[in-house]
Amino acid sequence: MNSENLKLSRQGCFRLYTAARLLIQVYQPWFAKLGITYTQYLVLMVLWEQDALPLNAISRRLYLESNTLTPLIKRMESMKLVMRKRNRDDARQTIVALTEHGRELQQQAAIIPDCMASVLRQRGMSDEEFAAMVPTLDHLIAVLSK
């Protein structure tokens, strides 16, 4: 048995998990001001790009199962961020659309990416270093989502 392979220091998954958790922690103050969670922010970003999407399209974009996304969307609906309606052409399909409040949050959230970049720079990561990770992460996501 090779116990070297089980050392935490050899686990790429631990690095990705920790980086994601710490990154979301840095985001948290802005989300608190908006009254949303990180996952709600992701849903909103998808809808800010293209409003009124089928639930399964949002699910595919975010790599989330519908049984994870449905309660999240219901919560966002109770917060008056989105509304759900049946597709006129296919009643089995649920369309998720922004409300006026959901659209207004886009203006407030517009500062978040620049603020995050600023925090990363202050903590010693250049824009170039961060940008260099994106293709590798995209490739990892593509490989794992097959």
PDB file of N, CA and C in Angstrom, residues 54-106:
ATOM      1  N   PRO A  54     -35.098  28.377 -19.670  1.00  0.00           N
ATOM      2  CA  PRO A  54     -35.612  27.157 -19.056  1.00  0.00           C
ATOM      3  C   PRO A  54     -34.709  26.736 -17.895  1.00  0.00           C
ATOM      4  N   LEU A  55     -35.318  26.160 -16.892  1.00  0.00           N
ATOM      5  CA  LEU A  55     -34.578  25.704 -15.717  1.00  0.00           C
ATOM      6  C   LEU A  55     -33.446  24.763 -16.111  1.00  0.00           C
ATOM      7  N   ASN A  56     -33.702  23.870 -17.068  1.00  0.00           N
ATOM      8  CA  ASN A  56     -32.651  22.926 -17.461  1.00  0.00           C
ATOM      9  C   ASN A  56     -31.478  23.615 -18.161  1.00  0.00           C
ATOM     10  N   ALA A  57     -31.702  24.742 -18.809  1.00  0.00           N
ATOM     11  CA  ALA A  57     -30.607  25.499 -19.431  1.00  0.00           C
ATOM     12  C   ALA A  57     -29.720  26.127 -18.348  1.00  0.00           C
ATOM     13  N   ILE A  58     -30.344  26.649 -17.315  1.00  0.00           N
ATOM     14  CA  ILE A  58     -29.580  27.209 -16.186  1.00  0.00           C
ATOM     15  C   ILE A  58     -28.787  26.089 -15.509  1.00  0.00           C
ATOM     16  N   SER A  59     -29.432  24.964 -15.338  1.00  0.00           N
ATOM     17  CA  SER A  59     -28.804  23.799 -14.730  1.00  0.00           C
ATOM     18  C   SER A  59     -27.546  23.393 -15.503  1.00  0.00           C
ATOM     19  N   ARG A  60     -27.656  23.320 -16.816  1.00  0.00           N
ATOM     20  CA  ARG A  60     -26.493  22.958 -17.651  1.00  0.00           C
ATOM     21  C   ARG A  60     -25.393  24.006 -17.553  1.00  0.00           C
ATOM     22  N   ARG A  61     -25.751  25.283 -17.596  1.00  0.00           N
ATOM     23  CA  ARG A  61     -24.746  26.356 -17.534  1.00  0.00           C
ATOM     24  C   ARG A  61     -23.940  26.317 -16.245  1.00  0.00           C
ATOM     25  N   LEU A  62     -24.618  25.964 -15.143  1.00  0.00           N
ATOM     26  CA  LEU A  62     -23.974  25.999 -13.828  1.00  0.00           C
ATOM     27  C   LEU A  62     -23.480  24.628 -13.363  1.00  0.00           C
ATOM     28  N   TYR A  63     -23.664  23.606 -14.197  1.00  0.00           N
ATOM     29  CA  TYR A  63     -23.266  22.244 -13.825  1.00  0.00           C
ATOM     30  C   TYR A  63     -23.921  21.825 -12.509  1.00  0.00           C
ATOM     31  N   LEU A  64     -25.190  22.175 -12.346  1.00  0.00           N
ATOM     32  CA  LEU A  64     -25.953  21.814 -11.154  1.00  0.00           C
ATOM     33  C   LEU A  64     -27.118  20.932 -11.553  1.00  0.00           C
ATOM     34  N   GLU A  65     -27.407  19.948 -10.746  1.00  0.00           N
ATOM     35  CA  GLU A  65     -28.570  19.092 -10.978  1.00  0.00           C
ATOM     36  C   GLU A  65     -29.841  19.891 -10.699  1.00  0.00           C
ATOM     37  N   SER A  66     -30.916  19.534 -11.374  1.00  0.00           N
ATOM     38  CA  SER A  66     -32.171  20.271 -11.181  1.00  0.00           C
ATOM     39  C   SER A  66     -32.694  20.124  -9.759  1.00  0.00           C
ATOM     40  N   ASN A  67     -32.403  18.990  -9.096  1.00  0.00           N
ATOM     41  CA  ASN A  67     -32.869  18.836  -7.714  1.00  0.00           C
ATOM     42  C   ASN A  67     -32.089  19.727  -6.747  1.00  0.00           C
ATOM     43  N   THR A  68     -30.952  20.249  -7.165  1.00  0.00           N
ATOM     44  CA  THR A  68     -30.208  21.247  -6.393  1.00  0.00           C
ATOM     45  C   THR A  68     -30.714  22.644  -6.737  1.00  0.00           C
ATOM     46  N   LEU A  69     -30.966  22.858  -8.013  1.00  0.00           N
ATOM     47  CA  LEU A  69     -31.336  24.181  -8.500  1.00  0.00           C
ATOM     48  C   LEU A  69     -32.783  24.562  -8.160  1.00  0.00           C
ATOM     49  N   THR A  70     -33.688  23.607  -8.190  1.00  0.00           N
ATOM     50  CA  THR A  70     -35.108  23.909  -7.964  1.00  0.00           C
ATOM     51  C   THR A  70     -35.362  24.584  -6.610  1.00  0.00           C
ATOM     52  N   PRO A  71     -34.851  24.044  -5.488  1.00  0.00           N
ATOM     53  CA  PRO A  71     -35.084  24.741  -4.213  1.00  0.00           C
ATOM     54  C   PRO A  71     -34.425  26.122  -4.173  1.00  0.00           C
ATOM     55  N   LEU A  72     -33.289  26.249  -4.838  1.00  0.00           N
ATOM     56  CA  LEU A  72     -32.606  27.540  -4.905  1.00  0.00           C
ATOM     57  C   LEU A  72     -33.462  28.562  -5.643  1.00  0.00           C
ATOM     58  N   ILE A  73     -34.031  28.153  -6.771  1.00  0.00           N
ATOM     59  CA  ILE A  73     -34.889  29.038  -7.565  1.00  0.00           C
ATOM     60  C   ILE A  73     -36.147  29.391  -6.766  1.00  0.00           C
ATOM     61  N   LYS A  74     -36.714  28.418  -6.060  1.00  0.00           N
ATOM     62  CA  LYS A  74     -37.896  28.699  -5.235  1.00  0.00           C
ATOM     63  C   LYS A  74     -37.576  29.749  -4.179  1.00  0.00           C
ATOM     64  N   ARG A  75     -36.416  29.622  -3.559  1.00  0.00           N
ATOM     65  CA  ARG A  75     -35.992  30.602  -2.546  1.00  0.00           C
ATOM     66  C   ARG A  75     -35.821  31.980  -3.197  1.00  0.00           C
ATOM     67  N   MET A  76     -35.207  32.024  -4.378  1.00  0.00           N
ATOM     68  CA  MET A  76     -35.016  33.289  -5.082  1.00  0.00           C
ATOM     69  C   MET A  76     -36.360  33.896  -5.490  1.00  0.00           C
ATOM     70  N   GLU A  77     -37.325  33.051  -5.781  1.00  0.00           N
ATOM     71  CA  GLU A  77     -38.663  33.537  -6.113  1.00  0.00           C
ATOM     72  C   GLU A  77     -39.307  34.169  -4.881  1.00  0.00           C
ATOM     73  N   SER A  78     -39.133  33.546  -3.722  1.00  0.00           N
ATOM     74  CA  SER A  78     -39.704  34.117  -2.493  1.00  0.00           C
ATOM     75  C   SER A  78     -39.011  35.426  -2.113  1.00  0.00           C
ATOM     76  N   MET A  79     -37.767  35.615  -2.594  1.00  0.00           N
ATOM     77  CA  MET A  79     -37.031  36.855  -2.359  1.00  0.00           C
ATOM     78  C   MET A  79     -37.355  37.911  -3.418  1.00  0.00           C
ATOM     79  N   LYS A  80     -38.236  37.567  -4.357  1.00  0.00           N
ATOM     80  CA  LYS A  80     -38.661  38.461  -5.443  1.00  0.00           C
ATOM     81  C   LYS A  80     -37.520  38.800  -6.411  1.00  0.00           C
ATOM     82  N   LEU A  81     -36.581  37.856  -6.577  1.00  0.00           N
ATOM     83  CA  LEU A  81     -35.479  38.041  -7.523  1.00  0.00           C
ATOM     84  C   LEU A  81     -35.821  37.471  -8.895  1.00  0.00           C
ATOM     85  N   VAL A  82     -36.569  36.371  -8.887  1.00  0.00           N
ATOM     86  CA  VAL A  82     -36.950  35.701 -10.131  1.00  0.00           C
ATOM     87  C   VAL A  82     -38.414  35.287 -10.033  1.00  0.00           C
ATOM     88  N   MET A  83     -38.952  34.929 -11.183  1.00  0.00           N
ATOM     89  CA  MET A  83     -40.295  34.343 -11.209  1.00  0.00           C
ATOM     90  C   MET A  83     -40.233  33.118 -12.112  1.00  0.00           C
ATOM     91  N   ARG A  84     -41.049  32.150 -11.793  1.00  0.00           N
ATOM     92  CA  ARG A  84     -41.134  30.936 -12.601  1.00  0.00           C
ATOM     93  C   ARG A  84     -42.463  30.917 -13.332  1.00  0.00           C
ATOM     94  N   LYS A  85     -42.408  30.418 -14.544  1.00  0.00           N
ATOM     95  CA  LYS A  85     -43.647  30.268 -15.313  1.00  0.00           C
ATOM     96  C   LYS A  85     -43.480  29.075 -16.242  1.00  0.00           C
ATOM     97  N   ARG A  86     -44.580  28.537 -16.681  1.00  0.00           N
ATOM     98  CA  ARG A  86     -44.568  27.409 -17.617  1.00  0.00           C
ATOM     99  C   ARG A  86     -44.296  27.916 -19.027  1.00  0.00           C
ATOM    100  N   ASN A  87     -43.530  27.151 -19.762  1.00  0.00           N
ATOM    101  CA  ASN A  87     -43.272  27.452 -21.163  1.00  0.00           C
ATOM    102  C   ASN A  87     -44.572  27.290 -21.945  1.00  0.00           C
ATOM    103  N   ARG A  88     -44.917  28.288 -22.725  1.00  0.00           N
ATOM    104  CA  ARG A  88     -46.167  28.236 -23.507  1.00  0.00           C
ATOM    105  C   ARG A  88     -46.154  27.095 -24.520  1.00  0.00           C
ATOM    106  N   ASP A  89     -44.972  26.794 -25.063  1.00  0.00           N
ATOM    107  CA  ASP A  89     -44.864  25.752 -26.088  1.00  0.00           C
ATOM    108  C   ASP A  89     -44.747  24.348 -25.493  1.00  0.00           C
ATOM    109  N   ASP A  90     -44.254  24.255 -24.263  1.00  0.00           N
ATOM    110  CA  ASP A  90     -44.065  22.958 -23.610  1.00  0.00           C
ATOM    111  C   ASP A  90     -44.348  23.128 -22.120  1.00  0.00           C
ATOM    112  N   ALA A  91     -45.530  22.769 -21.694  1.00  0.00           N
ATOM    113  CA  ALA A  91     -45.957  22.995 -20.310  1.00  0.00           C
ATOM    114  C   ALA A  91     -45.124  22.230 -19.289  1.00  0.00           C
ATOM    115  N   ARG A  92     -44.355  21.241 -19.752  1.00  0.00           N
ATOM    116  CA  ARG A  92     -43.492  20.495 -18.831  1.00  0.00           C
ATOM    117  C   ARG A  92     -42.256  21.307 -18.443  1.00  0.00           C
ATOM    118  N   GLN A  93     -41.974  22.331 -19.197  1.00  0.00           N
ATOM    119  CA  GLN A  93     -40.749  23.104 -19.009  1.00  0.00           C
ATOM    120  C   GLN A  93     -41.019  24.362 -18.191  1.00  0.00           C
ATOM    121  N   THR A  94     -40.164  24.590 -17.189  1.00  0.00           N
ATOM    122  CA  THR A  94     -40.263  25.784 -16.355  1.00  0.00           C
ATOM    123  C   THR A  94     -39.288  26.837 -16.861  1.00  0.00           C
ATOM    124  N   ILE A  95     -39.787  28.041 -17.064  1.00  0.00           N
ATOM    125  CA  ILE A  95     -38.962  29.179 -17.469  1.00  0.00           C
ATOM    126  C   ILE A  95     -38.698  30.024 -16.227  1.00  0.00           C
ATOM    127  N   VAL A  96     -37.450  30.422 -16.056  1.00  0.00           N
ATOM    128  CA  VAL A  96     -37.068  31.283 -14.940  1.00  0.00           C
ATOM    129  C   VAL A  96     -36.691  32.635 -15.523  1.00  0.00           C
ATOM    130  N   ALA A  97     -37.316  33.689 -14.990  1.00  0.00           N
ATOM    131  CA  ALA A  97     -37.086  35.043 -15.492  1.00  0.00           C
ATOM    132  C   ALA A  97     -36.816  35.984 -14.324  1.00  0.00           C
ATOM    133  N   LEU A  98     -36.056  37.007 -14.608  1.00  0.00           N
ATOM    134  CA  LEU A  98     -35.764  38.022 -13.600  1.00  0.00           C
ATOM    135  C   LEU A  98     -36.999  38.867 -13.305  1.00  0.00           C
ATOM    136  N   THR A  99     -37.113  39.289 -12.070  1.00  0.00           N
ATOM    137  CA  THR A  99     -38.095  40.308 -11.705  1.00  0.00           C
ATOM    138  C   THR A  99     -37.409  41.659 -11.821  1.00  0.00           C
ATOM    139  N   GLU A 100     -38.150  42.708 -11.604  1.00  0.00           N
ATOM    140  CA  GLU A 100     -37.557  44.047 -11.602  1.00  0.00           C
ATOM    141  C   GLU A 100     -36.462  44.123 -10.540  1.00  0.00           C
ATOM    142  N   HIS A 101     -36.727  43.568  -9.356  1.00  0.00           N
ATOM    143  CA  HIS A 101     -35.732  43.562  -8.275  1.00  0.00           C
ATOM    144  C   HIS A 101     -34.472  42.799  -8.701  1.00  0.00           C
ATOM    145  N   GLY A 102     -34.653  41.669  -9.377  1.00  0.00           N
ATOM    146  CA  GLY A 102     -33.511  40.900  -9.867  1.00  0.00           C
ATOM    147  C   GLY A 102     -32.682  41.679 -10.876  1.00  0.00           C
ATOM    148  N   ARG A 103     -33.364  42.443 -11.719  1.00  0.00           N
ATOM    149  CA  ARG A 103     -32.653  43.284 -12.696  1.00  0.00           C
ATOM    150  C   ARG A 103     -31.904  44.416 -11.996  1.00  0.00           C
ATOM    151  N   GLU A 104     -32.534  44.998 -10.977  1.00  0.00           N
ATOM    152  CA  GLU A 104     -31.894  46.097 -10.238  1.00  0.00           C
ATOM    153  C   GLU A 104     -30.616  45.648  -9.542  1.00  0.00           C
ATOM    154  N   LEU A 105     -30.578  44.412  -9.071  1.00  0.00           N
ATOM    155  CA  LEU A 105     -29.378  43.908  -8.397  1.00  0.00           C
ATOM    156  C   LEU A 105     -28.171  43.881  -9.318  1.00  0.00           C
ATOM    157  N   GLN A 106     -28.411  43.780 -10.617  1.00  0.00           N
ATOM    158  CA  GLN A 106     -27.298  43.761 -11.566  1.00  0.00           C
ATOM    159  C   GLN A 106     -26.464  45.040 -11.460  1.00  0.00           C
TER     160      GLN A 106
END
